[in-house]
GROMACS .gro file of C-alpha atoms in nm:
model
  147
    1MET     CA    1  -0.320  -2.101  -0.336
    2ASP     CA    2  -0.380  -2.128  -0.703
    3SER     CA    3  -0.343  -1.836  -0.938
    4LYS     CA    4  -0.720  -1.817  -0.996
    5GLU     CA    5  -0.783  -1.758  -0.624
    6ASP     CA    6  -0.507  -1.498  -0.610
    7GLU     CA    7  -0.649  -1.322  -0.916
    8GLN     CA    8  -0.992  -1.311  -0.749
    9PHE     CA    9  -0.828  -1.172  -0.433
   10ARG     CA   10  -0.645  -0.911  -0.645
   11GLN     CA   11  -0.970  -0.810  -0.814
   12LEU     CA   12  -1.146  -0.777  -0.478
   13ILE     CA   13  -0.867  -0.543  -0.363
   14ILE     CA   14  -0.906  -0.335  -0.681
   15ASP     CA   15  -1.285  -0.320  -0.642
   16THR     CA   16  -1.255  -0.219  -0.276
   17ALA     CA   17  -0.999   0.050  -0.360
   18HIS     CA   18  -1.226   0.201  -0.625
   19ASN     CA   19  -1.492   0.255  -0.360
   20LYS     CA   20  -1.257   0.469  -0.148
   21ASP     CA   21  -1.176   0.834  -0.208
   22SER     CA   22  -0.849   0.878  -0.018
   23ARG     CA   23  -0.596   0.797  -0.291
   24TYR     CA   24  -0.522   1.165  -0.353
   25TYR     CA   25  -0.196   1.339  -0.270
   26ARG     CA   26  -0.169   1.718  -0.302
   27THR     CA   27  -0.511   1.721  -0.472
   28ALA     CA   28  -0.400   1.485  -0.749
   29GLU     CA   29  -0.500   1.121  -0.779
   30VAL     CA   30  -0.196   0.896  -0.745
   31SER     CA   31  -0.175   0.662  -1.040
   32ALA     CA   32  -0.095   0.316  -0.905
   33GLN     CA   33  -0.195  -0.034  -1.004
   34VAL     CA   34  -0.232  -0.355  -0.806
   35ILE     CA   35  -0.008  -0.591  -1.002
   36SER     CA   36  -0.024  -0.900  -0.780
   37ALA     CA   37  -0.184  -1.035  -0.465
   38SER     CA   38  -0.174  -1.347  -0.251
   39SER     CA   39  -0.469  -1.441  -0.034
   40ALA     CA   40  -0.263  -1.705   0.150
   41GLN     CA   41   0.008  -1.453   0.241
   42GLN     CA   42  -0.241  -1.169   0.290
   43SER     CA   43  -0.022  -0.952   0.069
   44MET     CA   44  -0.032  -0.742  -0.243
   45THR     CA   45   0.202  -0.545  -0.465
   46VAL     CA   46   0.117  -0.204  -0.608
   47GLU     CA   47   0.321  -0.039  -0.884
   48LEU     CA   48   0.373   0.330  -0.952
   49THR     CA   49   0.630   0.562  -1.102
   50ALA     CA   50   0.760   0.843  -0.883
   51ASP     CA   51   0.764   1.181  -1.051
   52GLU     CA   52   0.956   1.494  -0.951
   53GLY     CA   53   0.668   1.625  -0.737
   54GLU     CA   54   0.671   1.312  -0.522
   55ILE     CA   55   1.038   1.344  -0.431
   56CYS     CA   56   1.135   1.573  -0.141
   57SER     CA   57   1.433   1.808  -0.111
   58ALA     CA   58   1.637   1.523   0.042
   59ARG     CA   59   1.576   1.338  -0.290
   60CYS     CA   60   1.377   1.063  -0.110
   61LEU     CA   61   1.013   0.980  -0.157
   62ASP     CA   62   0.812   1.251   0.012
   63GLU     CA   63   0.700   1.109   0.348
   64GLY     CA   64   0.355   1.262   0.300
   65LEU     CA   65   0.320   1.055  -0.016
   66VAL     CA   66   0.449   0.746   0.167
   67ALA     CA   67   0.194   0.802   0.445
   68THR     CA   68  -0.093   0.861   0.201
   69LEU     CA   69  -0.019   0.552  -0.006
   70ALA     CA   70   0.059   0.330   0.293
   71ASP     CA   71  -0.265   0.435   0.464
   72PHE     CA   72  -0.473   0.384   0.149
   73TRP     CA   73  -0.332   0.049   0.036
   74THR     CA   74  -0.280  -0.118   0.375
   75SER     CA   75  -0.630  -0.007   0.484
   76THR     CA   76  -0.771  -0.157   0.165
   77LEU     CA   77  -0.583  -0.482   0.224
   78ILE     CA   78  -0.697  -0.503   0.589
   79THR     CA   79  -1.057  -0.441   0.482
   80VAL     CA   80  -1.043  -0.719   0.220
   81VAL     CA   81  -0.867  -0.966   0.451
   82ASN     CA   82  -1.137  -0.903   0.713
   83ASN     CA   83  -1.437  -0.938   0.478
   84GLY     CA   84  -1.519  -0.568   0.454
   85LYS     CA   85  -1.505  -0.498   0.827
   86GLY     CA   86  -1.438  -0.129   0.894
   87ALA     CA   87  -1.145  -0.016   1.109
   88VAL     CA   88  -0.988   0.312   1.215
   89THR     CA   89  -0.620   0.399   1.225
   90THR     CA   90  -0.454   0.406   1.566
   91SER     CA   91  -0.095   0.438   1.444
   92LEU     CA   92   0.077   0.509   1.113
   93SER     CA   93   0.453   0.542   1.100
   94VAL     CA   94   0.657   0.612   0.787
   95GLN     CA   95   1.022   0.651   0.704
   96ALA     CA   96   1.192   0.748   0.379
   97LEU     CA   97   1.523   0.563   0.360
   98ARG     CA   98   1.705   0.626   0.032
   99PRO     CA   99   1.730   0.888  -0.239
  100ILE     CA  100   1.565   0.810  -0.572
  101LYS     CA  101   1.553   0.968  -0.916
  102PRO     CA  102   1.240   1.092  -1.091
  103SER     CA  103   1.072   0.830  -1.311
  104THR     CA  104   1.179   0.547  -1.080
  105LYS     CA  105   0.932   0.259  -1.096
  106ILE     CA  106   0.835   0.156  -0.743
  107HIS     CA  107   0.665  -0.150  -0.599
  108ILE     CA  108   0.474  -0.110  -0.273
  109ILE     CA  109   0.461  -0.449  -0.104
  110CYS     CA  110   0.183  -0.454   0.155
  111THR     CA  111   0.135  -0.736   0.405
  112ALA     CA  112  -0.144  -0.767   0.662
  113THR     CA  113  -0.122  -0.956   0.990
  114GLY     CA  114  -0.348  -0.990   1.287
  115GLY     CA  115  -0.666  -1.051   1.092
  116ASN     CA  116  -0.962  -1.118   1.321
  117HIS     CA  117  -0.783  -0.947   1.611
  118SER     CA  118  -0.903  -0.616   1.750
  119LEU     CA  119  -0.581  -0.447   1.629
  120PRO     CA  120  -0.500  -0.557   1.274
  121PHE     CA  121  -0.153  -0.456   1.158
  122ALA     CA  122   0.003  -0.407   0.817
  123THR     CA  123   0.335  -0.308   0.669
  124ALA     CA  124   0.425  -0.142   0.341
  125ARG     CA  125   0.770  -0.161   0.187
  126PHE     CA  126   0.844   0.076  -0.100
  127VAL     CA  127   1.111  -0.091  -0.313
  128SER     CA  128   1.275  -0.033  -0.648
  129ALA     CA  129   1.089  -0.238  -0.910
  130SER     CA  130   1.418  -0.318  -1.081
  131ASN     CA  131   1.595  -0.415  -0.756
  132PRO     CA  132   1.353  -0.531  -0.483
  133SER     CA  133   1.632  -0.545  -0.223
  134ASP     CA  134   1.663  -0.165  -0.260
  135VAL     CA  135   1.413  -0.048   0.005
  136LEU     CA  136   1.324   0.318  -0.052
  137ALA     CA  137   1.073   0.371   0.230
  138THR     CA  138   0.876   0.176   0.490
  139ALA     CA  139   0.550   0.215   0.677
  140THR     CA  140   0.372   0.038   0.960
  141HIS     CA  141  -0.001   0.072   1.013
  142THR     CA  142  -0.211  -0.038   1.310
  143LYS     CA  143  -0.587  -0.016   1.300
  144PHE     CA  144  -0.871  -0.080   1.545
  145PHE     CA  145  -1.195  -0.253   1.454
  146ARG     CA  146  -1.502  -0.050   1.528
  147SER     CA  147  -1.770  -0.233   1.718
   0.00000   0.00000   0.00000
């Protein structure tokens, strides 16, 4: 795909996300930006910086935050990939994997599969922006298309 098509795909993701109200964690809006997207790969990358309140006592990303962001961004991606078709969550699984420090810049790499199936599926990998092989948390998300 050319960069113009990917930029249009990225903008559609941003526009779709702005129409949703579930990007809040502990009553605060999570500040994250879609920095890239690929319509051919049905993927996107979101960037945010983890602050002290988003890190749990084990020094990992708080799994509630991981669940909130994975649900929000993978749902948005699935909606866009499937031309706005609504779906409900049937399964959301998250796992924090590694300790991080406050002010760590994170990339959430979301990938959708199973478009046009009754059970679309997506993954979210939370990685260090400075070292993408450093996976901080993961999530899997299965949805079901409403009739």
